[in-house]
């Protein structure tokens, strides 16, 4: 019964990898897949730890973070279902250089990286899958570095809001972001102080680009927000 439930999770949520595996490889994944539940803000893995699992977010939200100078936290990447993470350090032969925490109650699948390594050695399509994923993530990181260092505060916050929209979408009203993020997290995503994030949010509200109710953010002028994100 447990195995059947795991196979259902794999077929529905991990279909991209599942489709390039042979029947024997699928059996290996099924036999080794573990399902974990994490509470809000619970640590998944910490910077400095040795990588052990390939993680796949099945539902919920996860953030990858790194502590910088003076203990200031930078959100490096937001994970959405169904994305894989936690494997780069293993392929590089080094400990984790960042941490991952659950942004909200989340369910994740985990496969030992030693199993993934053995599968890659026998399946060139799987190897290319991870090369593709790593290359995309590297390109995204390069773009983010430029944006965080060269854009003004307005542009950085607008981009952060667009990232949230593109990752998680709208609620049923087609304007409320489907993620409730506090001001500190918005600041950490945008590489600015919390006070600057609050002031810039207020400016966007005054310009009738957003409506803000606590952690609920409604985007009422998406085209203008994207324009600020692009040219800000």
PDB file of N, CA, C and O in Angstrom, residues 3 5-6 58-59 61 63 83 95 113 119 121 144 156 160 164 176 178 183 208 212 215 224 231:
ATOM      1  N   UNK A   3       3.948   1.412  -1.053  1.00  0.00           N
ATOM      2  CA  UNK A   3       4.631   1.464  -2.349  1.00  0.00           C
ATOM      3  C   UNK A   3       3.718   2.032  -3.424  1.00  0.00           C
ATOM      4  O   UNK A   3       4.134   2.828  -4.268  1.00  0.00           O
ATOM      5  N   UNK A   5       1.312   4.145  -2.974  1.00  0.00           N
ATOM      6  CA  UNK A   5       1.192   5.582  -2.738  1.00  0.00           C
ATOM      7  C   UNK A   5       2.413   6.325  -3.260  1.00  0.00           C
ATOM      8  O   UNK A   5       2.303   7.395  -3.853  1.00  0.00           O
ATOM      9  N   UNK A   6       3.602   5.748  -3.062  1.00  0.00           N
ATOM     10  CA  UNK A   6       4.825   6.365  -3.568  1.00  0.00           C
ATOM     11  C   UNK A   6       4.818   6.414  -5.088  1.00  0.00           C
ATOM     12  O   UNK A   6       5.219   7.401  -5.693  1.00  0.00           O
ATOM     13  N   UNK A  58       7.093  18.613  -3.618  1.00  0.00           N
ATOM     14  CA  UNK A  58       5.841  18.073  -4.146  1.00  0.00           C
ATOM     15  C   UNK A  58       4.694  19.055  -3.956  1.00  0.00           C
ATOM     16  O   UNK A  58       3.884  19.262  -4.854  1.00  0.00           O
ATOM     17  N   UNK A  59       4.603  19.647  -2.779  1.00  0.00           N
ATOM     18  CA  UNK A  59       3.666  20.757  -2.583  1.00  0.00           C
ATOM     19  C   UNK A  59       4.173  21.654  -1.469  1.00  0.00           C
ATOM     20  O   UNK A  59       4.940  21.222  -0.602  1.00  0.00           O
ATOM     21  N   UNK A  61       6.066  25.495  -0.440  1.00  0.00           N
ATOM     22  CA  UNK A  61       7.043  26.459  -0.948  1.00  0.00           C
ATOM     23  C   UNK A  61       8.320  26.343  -0.131  1.00  0.00           C
ATOM     24  O   UNK A  61       8.274  26.170   1.089  1.00  0.00           O
ATOM     25  N   UNK A  63      12.462  28.006   0.303  1.00  0.00           N
ATOM     26  CA  UNK A  63      13.410  29.056  -0.070  1.00  0.00           C
ATOM     27  C   UNK A  63      14.825  28.582   0.230  1.00  0.00           C
ATOM     28  O   UNK A  63      15.082  27.934   1.243  1.00  0.00           O
ATOM     29  N   UNK A  83      10.009  21.130  -8.478  1.00  0.00           N
ATOM     30  CA  UNK A  83      11.398  21.415  -8.823  1.00  0.00           C
ATOM     31  C   UNK A  83      12.328  20.589  -7.943  1.00  0.00           C
ATOM     32  O   UNK A  83      11.993  20.249  -6.804  1.00  0.00           O
ATOM     33  N   UNK A  95      30.509  20.540   0.590  1.00  0.00           N
ATOM     34  CA  UNK A  95      29.339  20.720   1.462  1.00  0.00           C
ATOM     35  C   UNK A  95      28.393  21.763   0.883  1.00  0.00           C
ATOM     36  O   UNK A  95      28.747  22.514  -0.028  1.00  0.00           O
ATOM     37  N   UNK A 113      21.395  10.628  -2.918  1.00  0.00           N
ATOM     38  CA  UNK A 113      22.185  11.054  -4.060  1.00  0.00           C
ATOM     39  C   UNK A 113      23.103   9.950  -4.570  1.00  0.00           C
ATOM     40  O   UNK A 113      23.471   9.953  -5.754  1.00  0.00           O
ATOM     41  N   UNK A 119      22.244   5.905 -11.080  1.00  0.00           N
ATOM     42  CA  UNK A 119      21.302   5.980 -12.199  1.00  0.00           C
ATOM     43  C   UNK A 119      21.885   6.807 -13.344  1.00  0.00           C
ATOM     44  O   UNK A 119      21.750   6.446 -14.518  1.00  0.00           O
ATOM     45  N   UNK A 121      24.984   7.215 -14.129  1.00  0.00           N
ATOM     46  CA  UNK A 121      26.069   6.487 -14.795  1.00  0.00           C
ATOM     47  C   UNK A 121      25.546   5.525 -15.861  1.00  0.00           C
ATOM     48  O   UNK A 121      26.265   5.203 -16.809  1.00  0.00           O
ATOM     49  N   UNK A 144      20.479  37.296 -11.808  1.00  0.00           N
ATOM     50  CA  UNK A 144      20.078  37.875 -10.529  1.00  0.00           C
ATOM     51  C   UNK A 144      21.204  38.721  -9.939  1.00  0.00           C
ATOM     52  O   UNK A 144      20.954  39.784  -9.368  1.00  0.00           O
ATOM     53  N   UNK A 156      14.488  46.560  -8.050  1.00  0.00           N
ATOM     54  CA  UNK A 156      14.753  45.311  -7.344  1.00  0.00           C
ATOM     55  C   UNK A 156      13.495  44.774  -6.684  1.00  0.00           C
ATOM     56  O   UNK A 156      13.219  43.565  -6.734  1.00  0.00           O
ATOM     57  N   UNK A 160      11.381  41.378  -7.594  1.00  0.00           N
ATOM     58  CA  UNK A 160      11.069  40.364  -6.594  1.00  0.00           C
ATOM     59  C   UNK A 160       9.591  39.988  -6.649  1.00  0.00           C
ATOM     60  O   UNK A 160       9.233  38.803  -6.571  1.00  0.00           O
ATOM     61  N   UNK A 164       7.847  36.344  -7.641  1.00  0.00           N
ATOM     62  CA  UNK A 164       6.806  35.667  -6.863  1.00  0.00           C
ATOM     63  C   UNK A 164       5.610  35.328  -7.750  1.00  0.00           C
ATOM     64  O   UNK A 164       5.049  34.225  -7.660  1.00  0.00           O
ATOM     65  N   UNK A 176      -4.281  38.681  -6.435  1.00  0.00           N
ATOM     66  CA  UNK A 176      -3.575  38.467  -5.169  1.00  0.00           C
ATOM     67  C   UNK A 176      -2.499  37.395  -5.345  1.00  0.00           C
ATOM     68  O   UNK A 176      -2.788  36.295  -5.829  1.00  0.00           O
ATOM     69  N   UNK A 178      -0.156  34.370  -4.803  1.00  0.00           N
ATOM     70  CA  UNK A 178      -0.406  33.115  -4.088  1.00  0.00           C
ATOM     71  C   UNK A 178       0.772  32.765  -3.173  1.00  0.00           C
ATOM     72  O   UNK A 178       1.251  31.644  -3.131  1.00  0.00           O
ATOM     73  N   UNK A 183       7.577  41.494   5.180  1.00  0.00           N
ATOM     74  CA  UNK A 183       8.437  42.550   4.664  1.00  0.00           C
ATOM     75  C   UNK A 183       9.917  42.151   4.728  1.00  0.00           C
ATOM     76  O   UNK A 183      10.699  42.484   3.833  1.00  0.00           O
ATOM     77  N   UNK A 208      -0.753  53.316  -7.239  1.00  0.00           N
ATOM     78  CA  UNK A 208      -1.844  52.429  -7.655  1.00  0.00           C
ATOM     79  C   UNK A 208      -1.348  51.246  -8.492  1.00  0.00           C
ATOM     80  O   UNK A 208      -2.011  50.808  -9.436  1.00  0.00           O
ATOM     81  N   UNK A 212      -1.973  46.496  -0.646  1.00  0.00           N
ATOM     82  CA  UNK A 212      -1.323  45.671   0.369  1.00  0.00           C
ATOM     83  C   UNK A 212      -2.217  45.572   1.595  1.00  0.00           C
ATOM     84  O   UNK A 212      -2.692  46.586   2.121  1.00  0.00           O
ATOM     85  N   UNK A 215       0.196  40.673   4.846  1.00  0.00           N
ATOM     86  CA  UNK A 215       1.101  39.939   3.959  1.00  0.00           C
ATOM     87  C   UNK A 215       0.475  39.641   2.597  1.00  0.00           C
ATOM     88  O   UNK A 215       1.127  39.050   1.739  1.00  0.00           O
ATOM     89  N   UNK A 224       2.709  47.809 -15.505  1.00  0.00           N
ATOM     90  CA  UNK A 224       3.576  48.846 -14.961  1.00  0.00           C
ATOM     91  C   UNK A 224       4.632  48.248 -14.040  1.00  0.00           C
ATOM     92  O   UNK A 224       5.800  48.680 -14.043  1.00  0.00           O
ATOM     93  N   UNK A 231      13.153  48.057 -16.326  1.00  0.00           N
ATOM     94  CA  UNK A 231      13.929  49.276 -16.558  1.00  0.00           C
ATOM     95  C   UNK A 231      14.351  49.987 -15.274  1.00  0.00           C
ATOM     96  O   UNK A 231      15.007  51.018 -15.322  1.00  0.00           O
TER      97      UNK A 231
END
